[in-house]
PDB file of C-alpha atoms in Angstrom:
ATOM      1  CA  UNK K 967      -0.253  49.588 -76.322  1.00  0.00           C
ATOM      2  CA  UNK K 968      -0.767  49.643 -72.746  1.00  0.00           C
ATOM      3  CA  UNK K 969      -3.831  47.436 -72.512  1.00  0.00           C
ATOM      4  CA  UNK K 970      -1.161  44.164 -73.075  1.00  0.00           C
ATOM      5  CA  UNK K 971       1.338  45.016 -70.615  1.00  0.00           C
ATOM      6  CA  UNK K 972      -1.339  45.487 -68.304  1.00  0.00           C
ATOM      7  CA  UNK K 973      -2.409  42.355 -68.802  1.00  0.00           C
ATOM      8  CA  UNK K 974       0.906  40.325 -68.607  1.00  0.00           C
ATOM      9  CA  UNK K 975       0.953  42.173 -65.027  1.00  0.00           C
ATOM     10  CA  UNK K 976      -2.615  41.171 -64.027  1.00  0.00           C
ATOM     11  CA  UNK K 977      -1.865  37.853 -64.691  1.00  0.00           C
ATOM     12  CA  UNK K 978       1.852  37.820 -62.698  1.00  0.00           C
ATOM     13  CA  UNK K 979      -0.039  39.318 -59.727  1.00  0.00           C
ATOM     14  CA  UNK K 980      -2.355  36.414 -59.554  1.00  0.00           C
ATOM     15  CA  UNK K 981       0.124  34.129 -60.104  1.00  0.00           C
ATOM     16  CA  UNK K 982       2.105  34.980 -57.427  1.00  0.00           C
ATOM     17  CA  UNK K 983      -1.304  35.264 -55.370  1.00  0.00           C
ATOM     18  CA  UNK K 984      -2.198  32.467 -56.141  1.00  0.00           C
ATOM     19  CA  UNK K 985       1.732  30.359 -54.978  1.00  0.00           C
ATOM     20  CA  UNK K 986       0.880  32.371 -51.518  1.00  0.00           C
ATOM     21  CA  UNK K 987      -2.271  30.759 -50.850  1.00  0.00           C
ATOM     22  CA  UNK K 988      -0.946  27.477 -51.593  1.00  0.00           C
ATOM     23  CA  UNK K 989       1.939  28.042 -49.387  1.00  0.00           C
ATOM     24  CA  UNK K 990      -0.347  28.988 -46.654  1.00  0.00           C
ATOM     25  CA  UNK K 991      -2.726  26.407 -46.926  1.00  0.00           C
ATOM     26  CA  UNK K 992       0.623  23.413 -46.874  1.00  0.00           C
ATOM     27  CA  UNK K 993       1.854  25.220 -43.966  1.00  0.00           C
ATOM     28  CA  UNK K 994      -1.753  25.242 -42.168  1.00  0.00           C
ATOM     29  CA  UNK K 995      -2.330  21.389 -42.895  1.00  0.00           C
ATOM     30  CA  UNK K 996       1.440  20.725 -41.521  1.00  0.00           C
ATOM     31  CA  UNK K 997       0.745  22.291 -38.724  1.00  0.00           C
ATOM     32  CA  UNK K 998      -2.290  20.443 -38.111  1.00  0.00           C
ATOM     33  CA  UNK K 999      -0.828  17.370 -38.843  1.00  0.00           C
ATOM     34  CA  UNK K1000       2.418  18.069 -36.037  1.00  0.00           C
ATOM     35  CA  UNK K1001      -0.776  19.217 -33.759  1.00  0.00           C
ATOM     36  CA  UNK K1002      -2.607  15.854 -33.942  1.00  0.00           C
ATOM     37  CA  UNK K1003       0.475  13.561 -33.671  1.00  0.00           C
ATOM     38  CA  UNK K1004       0.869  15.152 -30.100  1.00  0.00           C
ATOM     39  CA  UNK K1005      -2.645  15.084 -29.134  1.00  0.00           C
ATOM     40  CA  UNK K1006      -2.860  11.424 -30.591  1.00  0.00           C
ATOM     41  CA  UNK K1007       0.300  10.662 -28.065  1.00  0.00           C
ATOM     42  CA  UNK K1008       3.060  10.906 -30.556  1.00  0.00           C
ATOM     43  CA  UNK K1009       4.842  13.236 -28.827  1.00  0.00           C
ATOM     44  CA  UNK K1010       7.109  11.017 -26.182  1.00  0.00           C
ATOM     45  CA  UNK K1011       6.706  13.875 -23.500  1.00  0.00           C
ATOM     46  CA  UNK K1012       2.934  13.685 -23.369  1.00  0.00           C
ATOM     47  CA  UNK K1013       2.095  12.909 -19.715  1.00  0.00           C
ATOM     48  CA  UNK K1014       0.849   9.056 -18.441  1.00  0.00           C
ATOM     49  CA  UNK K1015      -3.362   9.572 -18.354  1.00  0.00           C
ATOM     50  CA  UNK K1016      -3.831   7.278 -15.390  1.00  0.00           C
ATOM     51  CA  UNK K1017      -1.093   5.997 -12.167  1.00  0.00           C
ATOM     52  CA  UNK K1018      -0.759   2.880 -13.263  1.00  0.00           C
ATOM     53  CA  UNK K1019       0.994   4.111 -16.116  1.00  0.00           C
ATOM     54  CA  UNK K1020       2.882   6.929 -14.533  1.00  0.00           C
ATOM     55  CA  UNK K1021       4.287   4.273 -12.679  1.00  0.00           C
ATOM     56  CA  UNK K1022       5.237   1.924 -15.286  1.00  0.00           C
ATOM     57  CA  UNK K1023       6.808   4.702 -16.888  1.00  0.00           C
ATOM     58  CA  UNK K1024       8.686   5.653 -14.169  1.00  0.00           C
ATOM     59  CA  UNK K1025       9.905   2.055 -14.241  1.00  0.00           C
ATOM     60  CA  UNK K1026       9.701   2.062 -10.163  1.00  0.00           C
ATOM     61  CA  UNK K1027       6.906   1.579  -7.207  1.00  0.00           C
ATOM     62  CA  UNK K1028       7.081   3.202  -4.284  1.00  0.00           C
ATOM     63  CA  UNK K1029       5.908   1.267  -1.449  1.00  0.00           C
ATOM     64  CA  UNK K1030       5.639   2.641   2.129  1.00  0.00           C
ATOM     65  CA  UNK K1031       5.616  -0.333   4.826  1.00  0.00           C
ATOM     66  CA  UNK K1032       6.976   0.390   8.655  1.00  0.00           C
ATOM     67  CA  UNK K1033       9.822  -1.852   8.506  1.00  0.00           C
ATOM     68  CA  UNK K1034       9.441  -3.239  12.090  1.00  0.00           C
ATOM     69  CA  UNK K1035       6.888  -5.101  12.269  1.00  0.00           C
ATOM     70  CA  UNK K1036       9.023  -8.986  11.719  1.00  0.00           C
ATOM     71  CA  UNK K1037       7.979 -11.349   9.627  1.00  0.00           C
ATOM     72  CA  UNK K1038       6.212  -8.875   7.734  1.00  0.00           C
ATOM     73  CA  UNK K1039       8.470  -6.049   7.070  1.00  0.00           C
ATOM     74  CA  UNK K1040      12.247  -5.182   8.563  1.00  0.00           C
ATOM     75  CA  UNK K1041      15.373  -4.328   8.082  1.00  0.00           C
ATOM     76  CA  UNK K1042      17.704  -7.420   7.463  1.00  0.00           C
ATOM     77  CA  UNK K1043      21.468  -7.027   8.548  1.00  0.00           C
ATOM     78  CA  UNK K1044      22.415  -6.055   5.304  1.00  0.00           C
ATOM     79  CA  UNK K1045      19.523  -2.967   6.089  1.00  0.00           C
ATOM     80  CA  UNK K1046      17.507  -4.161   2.953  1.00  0.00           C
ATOM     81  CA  UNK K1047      13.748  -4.688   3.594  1.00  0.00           C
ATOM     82  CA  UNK K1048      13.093  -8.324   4.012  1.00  0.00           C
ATOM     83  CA  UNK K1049       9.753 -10.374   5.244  1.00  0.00           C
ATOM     84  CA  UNK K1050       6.245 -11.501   3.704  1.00  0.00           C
ATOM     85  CA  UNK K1051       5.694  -8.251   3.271  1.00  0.00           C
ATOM     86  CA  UNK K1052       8.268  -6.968   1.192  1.00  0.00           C
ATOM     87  CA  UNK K1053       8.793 -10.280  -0.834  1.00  0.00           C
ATOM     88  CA  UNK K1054       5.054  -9.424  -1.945  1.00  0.00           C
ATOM     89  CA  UNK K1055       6.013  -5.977  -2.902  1.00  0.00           C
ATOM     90  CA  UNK K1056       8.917  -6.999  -4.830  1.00  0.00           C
ATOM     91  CA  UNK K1057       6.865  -9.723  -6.941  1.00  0.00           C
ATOM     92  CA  UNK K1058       4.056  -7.371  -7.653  1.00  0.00           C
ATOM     93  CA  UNK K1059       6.260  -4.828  -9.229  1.00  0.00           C
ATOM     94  CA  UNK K1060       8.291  -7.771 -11.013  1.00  0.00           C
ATOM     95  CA  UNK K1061       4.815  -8.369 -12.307  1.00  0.00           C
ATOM     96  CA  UNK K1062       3.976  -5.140 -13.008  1.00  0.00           C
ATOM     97  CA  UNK K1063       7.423  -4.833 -14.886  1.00  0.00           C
ATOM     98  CA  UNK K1064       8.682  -2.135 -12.809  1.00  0.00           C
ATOM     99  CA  UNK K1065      11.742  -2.324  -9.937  1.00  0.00           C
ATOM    100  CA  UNK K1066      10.119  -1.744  -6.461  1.00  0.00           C
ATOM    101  CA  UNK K1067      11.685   0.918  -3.511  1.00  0.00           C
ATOM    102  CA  UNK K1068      10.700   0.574  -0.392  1.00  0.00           C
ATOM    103  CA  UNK K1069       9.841   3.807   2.092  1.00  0.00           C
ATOM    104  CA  UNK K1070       9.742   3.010   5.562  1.00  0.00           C
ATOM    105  CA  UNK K1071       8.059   5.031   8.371  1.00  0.00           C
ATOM    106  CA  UNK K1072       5.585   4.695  11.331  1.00  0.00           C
ATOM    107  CA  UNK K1073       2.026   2.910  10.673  1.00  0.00           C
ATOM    108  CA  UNK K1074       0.439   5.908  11.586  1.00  0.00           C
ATOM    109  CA  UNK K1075       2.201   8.302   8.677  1.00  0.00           C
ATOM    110  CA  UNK K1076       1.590   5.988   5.937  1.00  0.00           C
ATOM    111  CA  UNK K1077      -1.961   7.284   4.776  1.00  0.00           C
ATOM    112  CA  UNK K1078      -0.628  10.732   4.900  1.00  0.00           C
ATOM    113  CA  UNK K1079       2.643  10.047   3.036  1.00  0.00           C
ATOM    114  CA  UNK K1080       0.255   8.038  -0.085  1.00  0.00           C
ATOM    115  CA  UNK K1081      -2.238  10.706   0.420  1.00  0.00           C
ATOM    116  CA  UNK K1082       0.442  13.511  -0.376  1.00  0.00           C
ATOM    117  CA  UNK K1083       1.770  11.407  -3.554  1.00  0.00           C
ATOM    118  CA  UNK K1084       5.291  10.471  -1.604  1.00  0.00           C
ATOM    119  CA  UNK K1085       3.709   6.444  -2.163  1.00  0.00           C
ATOM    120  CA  UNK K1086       2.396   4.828  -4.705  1.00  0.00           C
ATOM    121  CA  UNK K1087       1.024   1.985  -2.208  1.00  0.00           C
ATOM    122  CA  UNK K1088       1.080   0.819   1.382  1.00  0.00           C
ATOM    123  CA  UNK K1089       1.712  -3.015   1.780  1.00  0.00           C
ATOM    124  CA  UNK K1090       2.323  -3.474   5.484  1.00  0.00           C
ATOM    125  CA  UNK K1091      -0.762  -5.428   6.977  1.00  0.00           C
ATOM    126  CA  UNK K1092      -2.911  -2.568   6.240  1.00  0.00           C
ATOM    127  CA  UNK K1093      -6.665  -4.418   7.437  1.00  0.00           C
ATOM    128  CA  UNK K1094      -9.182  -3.405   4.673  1.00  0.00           C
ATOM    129  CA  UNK K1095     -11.733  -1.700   6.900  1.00  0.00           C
ATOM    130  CA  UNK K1096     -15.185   0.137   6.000  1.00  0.00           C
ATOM    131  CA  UNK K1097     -13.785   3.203   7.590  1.00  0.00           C
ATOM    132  CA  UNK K1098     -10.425   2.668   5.085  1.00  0.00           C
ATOM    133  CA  UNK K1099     -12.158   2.490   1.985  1.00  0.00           C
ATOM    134  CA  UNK K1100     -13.377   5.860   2.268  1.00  0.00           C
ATOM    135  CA  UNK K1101     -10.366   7.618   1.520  1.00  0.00           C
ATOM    136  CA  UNK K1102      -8.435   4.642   0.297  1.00  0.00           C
ATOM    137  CA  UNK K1103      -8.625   1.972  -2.622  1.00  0.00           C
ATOM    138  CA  UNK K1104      -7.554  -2.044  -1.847  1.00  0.00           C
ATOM    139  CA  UNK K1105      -6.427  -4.778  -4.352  1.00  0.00           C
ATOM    140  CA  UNK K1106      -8.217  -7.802  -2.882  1.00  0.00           C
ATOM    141  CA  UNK K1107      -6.812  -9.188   0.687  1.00  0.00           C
ATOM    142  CA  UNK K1108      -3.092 -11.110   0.295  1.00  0.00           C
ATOM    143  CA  UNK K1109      -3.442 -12.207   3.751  1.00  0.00           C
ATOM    144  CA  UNK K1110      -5.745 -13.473   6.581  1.00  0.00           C
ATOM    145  CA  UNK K1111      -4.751 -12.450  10.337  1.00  0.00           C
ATOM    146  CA  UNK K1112      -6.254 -14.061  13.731  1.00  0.00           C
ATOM    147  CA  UNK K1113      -6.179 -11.780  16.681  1.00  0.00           C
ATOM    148  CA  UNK K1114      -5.192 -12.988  19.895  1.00  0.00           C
ATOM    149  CA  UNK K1115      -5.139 -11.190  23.701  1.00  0.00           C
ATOM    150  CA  UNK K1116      -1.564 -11.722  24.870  1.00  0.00           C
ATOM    151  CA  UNK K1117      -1.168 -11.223  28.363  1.00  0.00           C
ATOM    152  CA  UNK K1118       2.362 -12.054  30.896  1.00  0.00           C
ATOM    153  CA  UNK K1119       2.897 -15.841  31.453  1.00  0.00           C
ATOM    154  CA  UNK K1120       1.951 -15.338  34.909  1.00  0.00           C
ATOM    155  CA  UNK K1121      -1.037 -13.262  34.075  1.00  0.00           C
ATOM    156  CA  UNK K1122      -4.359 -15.650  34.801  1.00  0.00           C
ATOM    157  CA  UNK K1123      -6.668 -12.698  35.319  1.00  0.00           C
ATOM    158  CA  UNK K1124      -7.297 -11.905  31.876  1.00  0.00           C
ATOM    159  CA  UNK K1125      -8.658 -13.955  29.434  1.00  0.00           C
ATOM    160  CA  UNK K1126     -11.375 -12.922  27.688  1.00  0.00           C
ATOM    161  CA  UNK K1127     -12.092  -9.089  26.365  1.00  0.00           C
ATOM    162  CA  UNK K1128     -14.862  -8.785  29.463  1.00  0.00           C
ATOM    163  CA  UNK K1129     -11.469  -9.263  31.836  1.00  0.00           C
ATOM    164  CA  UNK K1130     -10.471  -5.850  30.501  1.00  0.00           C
ATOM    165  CA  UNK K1131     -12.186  -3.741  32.911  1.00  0.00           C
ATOM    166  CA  UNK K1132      -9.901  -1.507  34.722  1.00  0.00           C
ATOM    167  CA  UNK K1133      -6.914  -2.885  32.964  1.00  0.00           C
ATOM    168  CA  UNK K1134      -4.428  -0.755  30.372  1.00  0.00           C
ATOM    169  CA  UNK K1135      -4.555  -2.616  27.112  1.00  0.00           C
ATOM    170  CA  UNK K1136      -1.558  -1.700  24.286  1.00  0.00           C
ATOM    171  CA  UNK K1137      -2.186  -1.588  20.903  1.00  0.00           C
ATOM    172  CA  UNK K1138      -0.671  -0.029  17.865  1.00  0.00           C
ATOM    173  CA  UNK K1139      -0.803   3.531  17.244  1.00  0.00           C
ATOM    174  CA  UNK K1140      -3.286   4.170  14.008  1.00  0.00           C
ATOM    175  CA  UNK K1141      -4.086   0.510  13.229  1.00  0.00           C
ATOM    176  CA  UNK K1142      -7.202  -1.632  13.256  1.00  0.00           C
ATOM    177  CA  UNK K1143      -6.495  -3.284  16.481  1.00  0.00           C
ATOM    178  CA  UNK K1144      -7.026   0.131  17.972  1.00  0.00           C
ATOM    179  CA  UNK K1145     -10.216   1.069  16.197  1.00  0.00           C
ATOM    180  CA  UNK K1146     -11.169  -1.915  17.395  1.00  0.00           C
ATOM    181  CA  UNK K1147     -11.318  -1.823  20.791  1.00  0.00           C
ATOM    182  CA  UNK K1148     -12.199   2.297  20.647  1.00  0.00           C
ATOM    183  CA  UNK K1149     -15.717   1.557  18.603  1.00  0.00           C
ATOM    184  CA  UNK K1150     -16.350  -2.015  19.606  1.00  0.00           C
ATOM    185  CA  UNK K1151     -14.859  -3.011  22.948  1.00  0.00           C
ATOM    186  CA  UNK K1152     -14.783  -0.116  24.796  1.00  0.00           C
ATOM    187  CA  UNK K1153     -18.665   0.162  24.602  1.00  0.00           C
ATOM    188  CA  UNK K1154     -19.227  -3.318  25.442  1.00  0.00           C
ATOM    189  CA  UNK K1155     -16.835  -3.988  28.204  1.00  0.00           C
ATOM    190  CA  UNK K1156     -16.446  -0.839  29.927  1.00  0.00           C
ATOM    191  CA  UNK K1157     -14.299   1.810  30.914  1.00  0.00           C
ATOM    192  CA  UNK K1158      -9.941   0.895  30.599  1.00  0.00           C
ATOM    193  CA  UNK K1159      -7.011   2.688  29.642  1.00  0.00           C
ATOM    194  CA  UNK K1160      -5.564   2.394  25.669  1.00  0.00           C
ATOM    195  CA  UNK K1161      -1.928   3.082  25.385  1.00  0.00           C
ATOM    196  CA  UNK K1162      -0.734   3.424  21.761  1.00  0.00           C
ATOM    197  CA  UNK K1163       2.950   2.017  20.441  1.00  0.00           C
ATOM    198  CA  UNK K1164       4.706   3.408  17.259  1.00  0.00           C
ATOM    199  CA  UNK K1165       6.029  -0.204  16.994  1.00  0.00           C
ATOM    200  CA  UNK K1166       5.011  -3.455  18.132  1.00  0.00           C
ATOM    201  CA  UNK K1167       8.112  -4.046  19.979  1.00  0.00           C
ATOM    202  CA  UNK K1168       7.709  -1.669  22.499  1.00  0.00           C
ATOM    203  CA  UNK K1169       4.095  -2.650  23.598  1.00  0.00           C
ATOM    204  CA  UNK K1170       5.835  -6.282  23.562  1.00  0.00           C
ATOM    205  CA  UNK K1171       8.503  -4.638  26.686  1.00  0.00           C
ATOM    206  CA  UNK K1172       5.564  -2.949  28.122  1.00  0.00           C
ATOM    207  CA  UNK K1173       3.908  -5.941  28.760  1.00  0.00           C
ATOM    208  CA  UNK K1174       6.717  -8.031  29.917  1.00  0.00           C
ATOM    209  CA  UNK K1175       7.679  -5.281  32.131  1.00  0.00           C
ATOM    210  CA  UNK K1176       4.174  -5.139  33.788  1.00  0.00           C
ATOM    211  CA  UNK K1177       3.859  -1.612  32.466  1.00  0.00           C
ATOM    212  CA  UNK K1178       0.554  -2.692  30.554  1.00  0.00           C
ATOM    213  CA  UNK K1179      -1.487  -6.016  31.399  1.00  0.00           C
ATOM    214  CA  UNK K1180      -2.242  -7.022  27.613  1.00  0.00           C
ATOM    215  CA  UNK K1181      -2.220  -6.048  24.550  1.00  0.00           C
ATOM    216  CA  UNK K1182      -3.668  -7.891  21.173  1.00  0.00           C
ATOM    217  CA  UNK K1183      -1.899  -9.091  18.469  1.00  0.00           C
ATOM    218  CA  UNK K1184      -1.845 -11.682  15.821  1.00  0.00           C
ATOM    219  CA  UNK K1185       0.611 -14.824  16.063  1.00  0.00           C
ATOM    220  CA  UNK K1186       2.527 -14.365  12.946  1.00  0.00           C
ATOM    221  CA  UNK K1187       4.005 -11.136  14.160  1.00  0.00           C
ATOM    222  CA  UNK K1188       4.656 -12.150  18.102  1.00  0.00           C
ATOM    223  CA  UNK K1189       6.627 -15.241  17.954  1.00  0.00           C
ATOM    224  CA  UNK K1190       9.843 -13.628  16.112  1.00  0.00           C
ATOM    225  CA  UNK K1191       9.516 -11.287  18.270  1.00  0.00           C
ATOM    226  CA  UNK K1192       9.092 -13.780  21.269  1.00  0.00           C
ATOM    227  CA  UNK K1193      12.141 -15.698  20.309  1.00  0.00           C
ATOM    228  CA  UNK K1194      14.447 -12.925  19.707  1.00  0.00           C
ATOM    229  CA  UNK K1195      14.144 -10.884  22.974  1.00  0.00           C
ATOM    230  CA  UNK K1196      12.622 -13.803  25.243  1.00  0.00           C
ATOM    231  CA  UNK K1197       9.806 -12.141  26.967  1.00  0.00           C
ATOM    232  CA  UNK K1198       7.394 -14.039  29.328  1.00  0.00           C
ATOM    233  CA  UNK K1199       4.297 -13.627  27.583  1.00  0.00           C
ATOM    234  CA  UNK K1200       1.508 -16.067  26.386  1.00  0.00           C
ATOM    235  CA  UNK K1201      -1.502 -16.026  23.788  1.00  0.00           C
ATOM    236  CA  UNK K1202      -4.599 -16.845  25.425  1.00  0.00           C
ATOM    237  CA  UNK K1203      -8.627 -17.715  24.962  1.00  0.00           C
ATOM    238  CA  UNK K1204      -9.843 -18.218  21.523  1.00  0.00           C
ATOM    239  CA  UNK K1205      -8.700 -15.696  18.536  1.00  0.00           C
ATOM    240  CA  UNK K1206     -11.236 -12.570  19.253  1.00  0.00           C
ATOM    241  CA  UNK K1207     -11.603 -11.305  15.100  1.00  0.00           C
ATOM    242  CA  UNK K1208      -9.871 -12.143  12.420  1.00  0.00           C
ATOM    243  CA  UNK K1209      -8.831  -9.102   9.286  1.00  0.00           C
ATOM    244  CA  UNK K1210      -7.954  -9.251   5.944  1.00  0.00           C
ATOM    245  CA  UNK K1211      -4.970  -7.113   5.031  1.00  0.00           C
ATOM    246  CA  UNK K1212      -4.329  -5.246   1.069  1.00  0.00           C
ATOM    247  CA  UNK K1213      -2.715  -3.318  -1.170  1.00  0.00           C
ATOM    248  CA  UNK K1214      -3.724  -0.122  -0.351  1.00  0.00           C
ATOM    249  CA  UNK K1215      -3.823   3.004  -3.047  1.00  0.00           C
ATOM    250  CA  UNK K1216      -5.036   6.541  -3.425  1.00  0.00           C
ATOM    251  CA  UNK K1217      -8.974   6.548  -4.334  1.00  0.00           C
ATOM    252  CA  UNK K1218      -9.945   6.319  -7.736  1.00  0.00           C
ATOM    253  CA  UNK K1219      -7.481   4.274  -9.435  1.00  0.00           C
ATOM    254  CA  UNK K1220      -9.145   1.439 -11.467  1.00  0.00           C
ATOM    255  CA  UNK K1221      -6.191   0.506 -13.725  1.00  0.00           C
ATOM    256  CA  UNK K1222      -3.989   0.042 -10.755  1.00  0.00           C
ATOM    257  CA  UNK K1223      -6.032  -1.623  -8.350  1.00  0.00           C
ATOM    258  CA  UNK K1224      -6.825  -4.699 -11.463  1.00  0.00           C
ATOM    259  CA  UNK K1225      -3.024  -4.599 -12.016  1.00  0.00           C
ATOM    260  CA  UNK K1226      -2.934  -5.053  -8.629  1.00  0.00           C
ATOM    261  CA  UNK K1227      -5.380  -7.982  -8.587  1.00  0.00           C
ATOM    262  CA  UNK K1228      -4.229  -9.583 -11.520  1.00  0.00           C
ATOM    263  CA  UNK K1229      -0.392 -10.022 -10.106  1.00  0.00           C
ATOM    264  CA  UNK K1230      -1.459 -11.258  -6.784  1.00  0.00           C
ATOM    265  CA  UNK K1231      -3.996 -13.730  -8.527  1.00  0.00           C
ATOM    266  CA  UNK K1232      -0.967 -14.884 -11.096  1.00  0.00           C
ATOM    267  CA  UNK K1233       0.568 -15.745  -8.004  1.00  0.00           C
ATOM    268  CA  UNK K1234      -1.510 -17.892  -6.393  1.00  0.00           C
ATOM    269  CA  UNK K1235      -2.159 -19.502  -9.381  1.00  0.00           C
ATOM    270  CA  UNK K1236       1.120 -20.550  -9.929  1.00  0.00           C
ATOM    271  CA  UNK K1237       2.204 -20.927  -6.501  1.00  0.00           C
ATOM    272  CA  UNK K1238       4.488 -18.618  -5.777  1.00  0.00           C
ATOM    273  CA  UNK K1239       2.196 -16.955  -2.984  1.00  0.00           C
ATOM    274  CA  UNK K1240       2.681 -20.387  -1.622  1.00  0.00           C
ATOM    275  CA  UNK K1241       5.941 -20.254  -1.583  1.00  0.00           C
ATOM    276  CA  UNK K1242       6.630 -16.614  -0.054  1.00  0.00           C
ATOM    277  CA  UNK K1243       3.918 -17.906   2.654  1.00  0.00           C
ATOM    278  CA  UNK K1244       5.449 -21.269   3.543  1.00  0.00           C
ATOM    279  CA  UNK K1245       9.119 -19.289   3.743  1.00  0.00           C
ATOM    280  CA  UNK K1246       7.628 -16.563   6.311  1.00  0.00           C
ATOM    281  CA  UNK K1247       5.522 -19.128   8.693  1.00  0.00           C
ATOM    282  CA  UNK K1248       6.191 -22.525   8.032  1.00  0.00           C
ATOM    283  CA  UNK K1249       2.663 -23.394   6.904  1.00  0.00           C
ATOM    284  CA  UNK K1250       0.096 -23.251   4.315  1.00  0.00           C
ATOM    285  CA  UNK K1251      -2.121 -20.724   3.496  1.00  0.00           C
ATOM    286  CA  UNK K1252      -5.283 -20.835   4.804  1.00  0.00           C
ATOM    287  CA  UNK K1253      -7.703 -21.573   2.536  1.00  0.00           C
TER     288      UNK K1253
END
C-alpha cells in the first residue's frame, strides 16, 4: 500500500528538482548574457579606451595657448580668443566634431597644466624640439617660424649672435628661443646676461627702453606688436634658425595625434590652411 504513494512522492520531488535546476541554469545564462553586453560596450557608461575618444565624447577640446602672443593667440575686444592660432584650434575640433575651449595661461605653465590632465593640447607656437618629444607627443608642424635678432633702431653694435658678448639678451620665459641660446649660443659666443619675459610684450618695452640690448624673435609676432605700441626697434642680419611649431599632447596617444594629422592635412588639402594663413600675415605659406 505504501510502496505507490511512495512513489508518486519520489517522482514530485524530482520534479520539482528538476524545475530548480532549470531555473538556475536560465538565471546563470541571463546573467552571463547582461555580463557580456557590458564588457562588449553595451553598457552606455562604459568608459572611452583611448583620449581621442574621451574627448569626442565629451563633445569639447581643451586647448591651452597664452593668449598674448598677437597674431597667434589674444584676446579680441569682445575677450574671445582670436589669431592663427586659435582659428587652427577651432577648425581642428570642427574636424574632429567636437566644440573647442580655449585655456589661457603663461608659456611656461602649459606643459604642466597638459601634463596634470587640465589640457587636452597646447597650440600656441609650441617648436617641436628633441628635448619636447620626450615627455610630449606632436601632430606634424602647422607652421614654419624664422628667427630674427631685434635690436633698438639706433642700435648698430649688434648684429650678429658673436655681437652678444657682454650684452643682456631677452627672450621668453620656457620657450625654444631660450633653450636656444642656453645650449647653443651661450657656449659659442661667450659669457652675457639672459633675462626671461612671461610675455613677449614686455621684452618688446625692455628693449625700447634700453633696459635690454636685444632680444630674438620671429617677424610674424613683432610687427603687430610694432604697430600697436610704436617702439623704435628693427630686425637685423640674416634669420639665425628657423622652428617648426605643433600640436602638442600628452605621450602615448596614437589615435589622437593621426586625428590630429589627418584634420590639419584635410586642410591644406582643401585650402583652408591657406586661407587662415593669408588672413593672419598677408602671404602665402611657405612651401
Amino acid at each position: 500500500m505504501n510502496t505507490g504513494f511512495n512513489t508518486r512522492k519520489n517522482k514530485t520531488r524530482k520534479g520539482w528538482t528538476l524545475t530548480a535546476l532549470l531555473l538556475i541554469t536560465v538565471l546563470v545564462l541571463s546573467a552571463c548574457g547582461s555580463k557580456a553586453t557590458t564588457d562588449n560596450g553595451g553598457d552606455a557608461a562604459a568608459p572611452a579606451s583611448n583620449e581621442l575618444e574621451q574627448i569626442k565624447s565629451a563633445g569639447v577640446i581643451k586647448v591651452g595657448m597664452m593668449g598674448t602672443y598677437r597674431p597667434y593667440n589674444f584676446l579680441n575686444d569682445k575677450k574671445e580668443m582670436d589669431g592663427f592660432d586659435a582659428d587652427i584650434a577651432r577648425e581642428v575640433a570642427k574636424r574632429l566634431g567636437v566644440e573647442v575651449e580655449f585655456v589661457s595661461q603663461e608659456f611656461s605653465g602649459l606643459t604642466p597644466s597638459l601634463q596634470s590632465k587640465k589640457l587636452d593640447a597646447i597650440i600656441s607656437q609650441m617648436t617641436i624640439t628633441d628635448e619636447r618629444k620626450k615627455a610630449l607627443d606632436f601632430s606634424d608642424p602647422y607652421i614654419t617660424n624664422s628667427v630674427k635678432i631685434i635690436v633698438k633702431e639706433d642700435n648698430n653694435d649688434i648684429t650678429t649672435l658673436e655681437d652678444f658678448k657682454g650684452k643682456t639678451i631677452g627672450v621668453g620665459l620656457g620657450t625654444n628661443d631660450e633653450t636656444y641660446l642656453r645650449n647653443e649660443v651661450l657656449p659659442k659666443v661667450g659669457d652675457f646676461t639672459i633675462k626671461t619675459y612671461d610675455d613677449v610684450i614686455s621684452s618688446l618695452k625692455d628693449l625700447d627702453a634700453g633696459r635690454i640690448d636685444a632680444t630674438i624673435n620671429n617677424l610674424y609676432a613683432l610687427k603687430p606688436i610694432v604697430d600697436a605700441n610704436g617702439f623704435k626697434i628693427k630686425a637685423v642680419g640674416e634669420p639665425i634658425k628657423s622652428d617648426q611649431a605643433g600640436i602638442a599632447v600628452r605621450k602615448d596617444n596614437p589615435e589622437l595625434v593621426a586625428a590630429l594629422n589627418d584634420a590639419l592635412k584635410g586642410m591644406k588639402d582643401d585650402g583652408t590652411y591657406n586661407t587662415i594663413f593669408k588672413k593672419w600675415f598677408n602671404e602665402e605659406p611657405a612651401q
